[in-house]
Tab-separated table of C-alpha atoms in Angstrom:
chain	number	residue	atom	x	y	z
A	1	ILE	CA	-0.464	-10.376	0.201
A	2	VAL	CA	2.796	-11.437	1.819
A	3	PHE	CA	4.593	-14.581	0.776
A	4	ASP	CA	6.682	-15.619	3.773
A	5	CYS	CA	9.790	-17.221	2.286
A	6	GLY	CA	11.240	-18.017	5.707
A	7	PHE	CA	10.652	-21.765	5.447
A	8	GLU	CA	13.334	-22.584	2.882
A	9	ASP	CA	15.354	-24.642	5.348
A	10	THR	CA	12.415	-27.073	5.772
A	11	MET	CA	12.402	-28.035	2.081
A	12	GLY	CA	14.590	-30.012	-0.272
A	13	MET	CA	15.264	-28.971	-3.872
A	14	GLN	CA	12.231	-30.847	-5.241
A	15	GLU	CA	9.914	-28.990	-2.840
A	16	LEU	CA	11.659	-25.685	-3.606
A	17	ARG	CA	11.092	-26.222	-7.333
A	18	SER	CA	7.412	-27.005	-6.706
A	19	LEU	CA	7.110	-23.927	-4.491
A	20	THR	CA	8.757	-21.739	-7.130
A	21	ARG	CA	6.315	-22.958	-9.785
A	22	GLN	CA	3.415	-22.074	-7.460
A	23	LEU	CA	4.858	-18.606	-6.779
A	24	LEU	CA	5.289	-17.984	-10.496
A	25	LYS	CA	1.735	-19.177	-11.219
A	26	ALA	CA	0.545	-16.701	-8.583
A	27	HIS	CA	2.671	-13.997	-10.236
A	28	TYR	CA	1.325	-14.733	-13.732
A	29	TYR	CA	-2.243	-14.819	-12.418
A	30	ASN	CA	-1.824	-11.588	-10.444
A	31	ARG	CA	-0.320	-9.617	-13.321
A	32	GLU	CA	-3.437	-10.292	-15.434
A	33	LEU	CA	-5.847	-8.866	-12.846
A	34	ASP	CA	-7.389	-5.451	-13.422
A	35	ASP	CA	-6.653	-4.648	-9.786
A	36	PRO	CA	-3.660	-6.828	-8.832
A	37	PHE	CA	-2.732	-7.604	-5.262
A	38	PHE	CA	0.349	-5.940	-3.817
A	39	PHE	CA	2.848	-8.761	-3.290
A	40	SER	CA	5.517	-8.656	-0.628
A	41	PHE	CA	8.053	-11.465	-0.572
A	42	CYS	CA	9.479	-11.380	2.957
A	43	ASN	CA	12.316	-13.347	4.529
A	44	ILE	CA	13.832	-13.800	1.071
A	45	GLU	CA	17.581	-13.420	0.804
A	46	PRO	CA	19.216	-12.437	-2.506
A	47	ASP	CA	21.439	-15.526	-2.259
A	48	SER	CA	18.604	-17.925	-1.361
A	49	ASN	CA	17.601	-20.936	-3.422
A	50	ILE	CA	14.061	-19.546	-3.747
A	51	TRP	CA	15.344	-16.294	-5.281
A	52	ALA	CA	17.674	-18.157	-7.653
A	53	LEU	CA	14.881	-20.508	-8.747
A	54	LEU	CA	12.410	-17.634	-9.239
A	55	GLN	CA	14.937	-15.904	-11.501
A	56	LYS	CA	15.786	-19.098	-13.401
A	57	PHE	CA	12.230	-20.364	-13.972
A	58	HIS	CA	10.891	-16.933	-14.880
A	59	SER	CA	13.743	-16.325	-17.313
A	60	ASN	CA	13.181	-19.741	-18.923
A	61	GLN	CA	9.454	-18.967	-19.350
A	62	THR	CA	9.699	-15.388	-20.589
A	63	GLY	CA	13.281	-14.646	-21.558
A	64	GLN	CA	13.239	-11.815	-18.998
A	65	THR	CA	14.597	-11.468	-15.510
A	66	PHE	CA	12.049	-11.280	-12.707
A	67	ASP	CA	13.033	-7.625	-12.339
A	68	GLY	CA	11.574	-7.084	-15.813
A	69	TYR	CA	8.196	-6.625	-14.123
A	70	SER	CA	9.272	-3.747	-11.903
A	71	GLN	CA	6.048	-1.907	-12.800
A	72	LEU	CA	4.086	-4.505	-10.838
A	73	PRO	CA	3.300	-3.795	-7.192
A	74	TYR	CA	5.906	-6.163	-5.723
A	75	HIS	CA	8.339	-5.838	-2.855
A	76	PHE	CA	11.204	-8.191	-2.004
A	77	SER	CA	12.876	-8.037	1.398
A	78	PRO	CA	15.110	-10.162	3.606
A	79	ARG	CA	13.250	-8.646	6.574
A	80	ASN	CA	10.369	-10.296	8.398
A	81	PHE	CA	6.856	-9.008	7.684
A	82	THR	CA	6.506	-7.884	11.326
A	83	ASP	CA	9.310	-5.393	10.634
A	84	ILE	CA	7.496	-3.989	7.584
A	85	PHE	CA	3.769	-3.980	8.398
A	86	PRO	CA	1.892	-3.060	11.592
A	87	ARG	CA	1.215	-6.220	13.618
A	88	GLU	CA	-2.455	-5.325	14.048
A	89	ASP	CA	-2.883	-5.531	10.257
A	90	LEU	CA	-1.333	-8.991	9.867
A	91	VAL	CA	-3.217	-12.285	9.448
A	92	MET	CA	-1.323	-15.533	8.862
A	93	LEU	CA	-3.169	-18.044	6.678
A	94	SER	CA	-2.641	-21.642	7.705
A	95	PRO	CA	-4.477	-24.907	7.012
A	96	ASP	CA	-3.857	-25.762	10.677
A	97	ALA	CA	-5.550	-22.656	12.124
A	98	LYS	CA	-8.496	-23.120	14.464
A	99	GLN	CA	-10.464	-20.120	13.176
A	100	SER	CA	-11.914	-19.837	9.656
A	101	MET	CA	-11.965	-16.560	7.774
A	102	TYR	CA	-15.213	-15.434	6.185
A	103	GLU	CA	-14.202	-12.131	4.605
A	104	VAL	CA	-11.245	-10.616	2.802
A	105	ARG	CA	-10.607	-7.218	4.302
A	106	SER	CA	-8.692	-4.522	2.457
A	107	ASP	CA	-7.229	-3.233	5.738
A	108	LYS	CA	-5.523	-6.564	6.480
A	109	VAL	CA	-2.237	-7.976	5.206
A	110	TYR	CA	-2.643	-11.693	4.530
A	111	ILE	CA	0.469	-13.823	4.927
A	112	ILE	CA	0.803	-17.022	2.921
A	113	GLY	CA	3.602	-19.337	3.994
A	114	ALA	CA	5.863	-20.080	1.038
A	115	ILE	CA	6.063	-23.780	1.770
A	116	THR	CA	4.783	-26.886	0.025
A	117	ASP	CA	2.585	-29.468	1.723
A	118	LYS	CA	5.126	-32.152	0.858
A	119	ALA	CA	7.782	-30.412	2.916
A	120	SER	CA	6.319	-30.946	6.357
A	121	SER	CA	3.253	-32.189	8.132
A	122	LYS	CA	4.103	-29.902	11.055
A	123	PRO	CA	1.941	-26.799	11.584
A	124	LEU	CA	4.795	-24.432	10.686
A	125	THR	CA	2.720	-21.403	9.697
A	126	MET	CA	0.403	-21.679	12.686
A	127	SER	CA	3.374	-22.086	15.028
A	128	LYS	CA	5.038	-19.021	13.532
A	129	ALA	CA	1.870	-16.948	13.937
A	130	LYS	CA	1.626	-17.975	17.599
A	131	ARG	CA	5.299	-17.209	18.183
A	132	LEU	CA	4.906	-13.746	16.614
A	133	GLY	CA	1.590	-13.043	18.345
A	134	ILE	CA	-0.451	-12.483	15.192
A	135	PRO	CA	-3.863	-13.932	14.282
A	136	CYS	CA	-3.951	-17.148	12.299
A	137	MET	CA	-6.892	-18.155	10.104
A	138	LYS	CA	-7.760	-20.816	7.555
A	139	LEU	CA	-9.921	-20.753	4.456
A	140	PRO	CA	-13.449	-22.067	5.161
A	141	LEU	CA	-13.006	-25.373	3.325
A	142	HIS	CA	-15.582	-26.945	5.640
A	143	LEU	CA	-18.247	-25.119	3.607
A	144	LEU	CA	-17.610	-27.717	0.890
A	145	LYS	CA	-17.207	-30.653	3.258
A	146	TRP	CA	-13.609	-31.111	2.086
A	147	LYS	CA	-12.700	-34.807	2.048
A	148	GLY	CA	-8.895	-34.675	2.041
A	149	PRO	CA	-6.762	-35.740	5.012
A	150	ARG	CA	-4.991	-32.354	5.005
A	151	LYS	CA	-6.215	-28.992	3.894
A	152	ASP	CA	-3.130	-27.664	2.140
A	153	LEU	CA	-3.600	-25.789	-1.112
A	154	GLY	CA	-1.169	-24.458	-3.680
A	155	LEU	CA	-0.186	-20.823	-3.180
A	156	ASP	CA	-1.642	-19.908	-6.562
A	157	VAL	CA	-4.972	-21.548	-5.623
A	158	VAL	CA	-5.127	-19.640	-2.319
A	159	LEU	CA	-4.454	-16.403	-4.205
A	160	GLN	CA	-7.229	-17.116	-6.732
A	161	ILE	CA	-9.727	-17.871	-3.962
A	162	LEU	CA	-8.837	-14.668	-2.098
A	163	GLN	CA	-9.104	-12.646	-5.303
A	164	MET	CA	-12.550	-14.021	-6.176
A	165	VAL	CA	-13.892	-13.371	-2.666
A	166	ASN	CA	-12.274	-9.925	-2.674
A	167	GLU	CA	-14.183	-9.150	-5.884
A	168	GLY	CA	-17.506	-10.198	-4.347
A	169	SER	CA	-17.872	-13.928	-4.985
A	170	ALA	CA	-19.338	-16.078	-2.232
A	171	TRP	CA	-16.813	-18.342	-0.513
A	172	GLU	CA	-18.620	-21.454	-1.773
A	173	ASP	CA	-18.458	-20.225	-5.377
A	174	ALA	CA	-14.784	-19.284	-5.122
A	175	LEU	CA	-13.881	-22.597	-3.501
A	176	ASN	CA	-15.862	-24.636	-6.049
A	177	HIS	CA	-14.257	-22.727	-8.913
A	178	CYS	CA	-10.665	-22.843	-7.655
A	179	LEU	CA	-10.201	-26.057	-5.699
A	180	PRO	CA	-8.499	-28.907	-7.500
A	181	GLN	CA	-10.556	-32.077	-7.671
A	182	ARG	CA	-9.062	-34.520	-5.169
């Protein structure tokens, strides 16, 4: 799983705080899994607001720096994911994608845009995928006849859905279990 932190300039401090809480929820969830996902935080600069907020919020919660979990399978890089992973392995997840995904493949690297739905109604992740020439897919929310005007989910919710499907749950079961009631 890649969290693409390259959208910081589209968010204000309130959105960045919300995003950081979602990233930390994903982190806390992932560290409890028997078989945790490998996390790569790409396009994250050491002097970025996201990095500073991750350090601050995590330290406030645990009394430790984020580096205190160096045994976890995490990678932080200012580089873009296309410079780290083979393009043919990349799949950008976006609520604006035209194509739905119906399986979680272990040979694919799924990219989740580190951006909150409050930050922009523009299809930023889909546009980035097109610009980089990588596939873009959305979760199959239509299986539940989703009623919301937009189909944005918290990063931690997306991670939980992917994990449940990866472990063998049907999409409908994972979506019913993980989706917030709207």
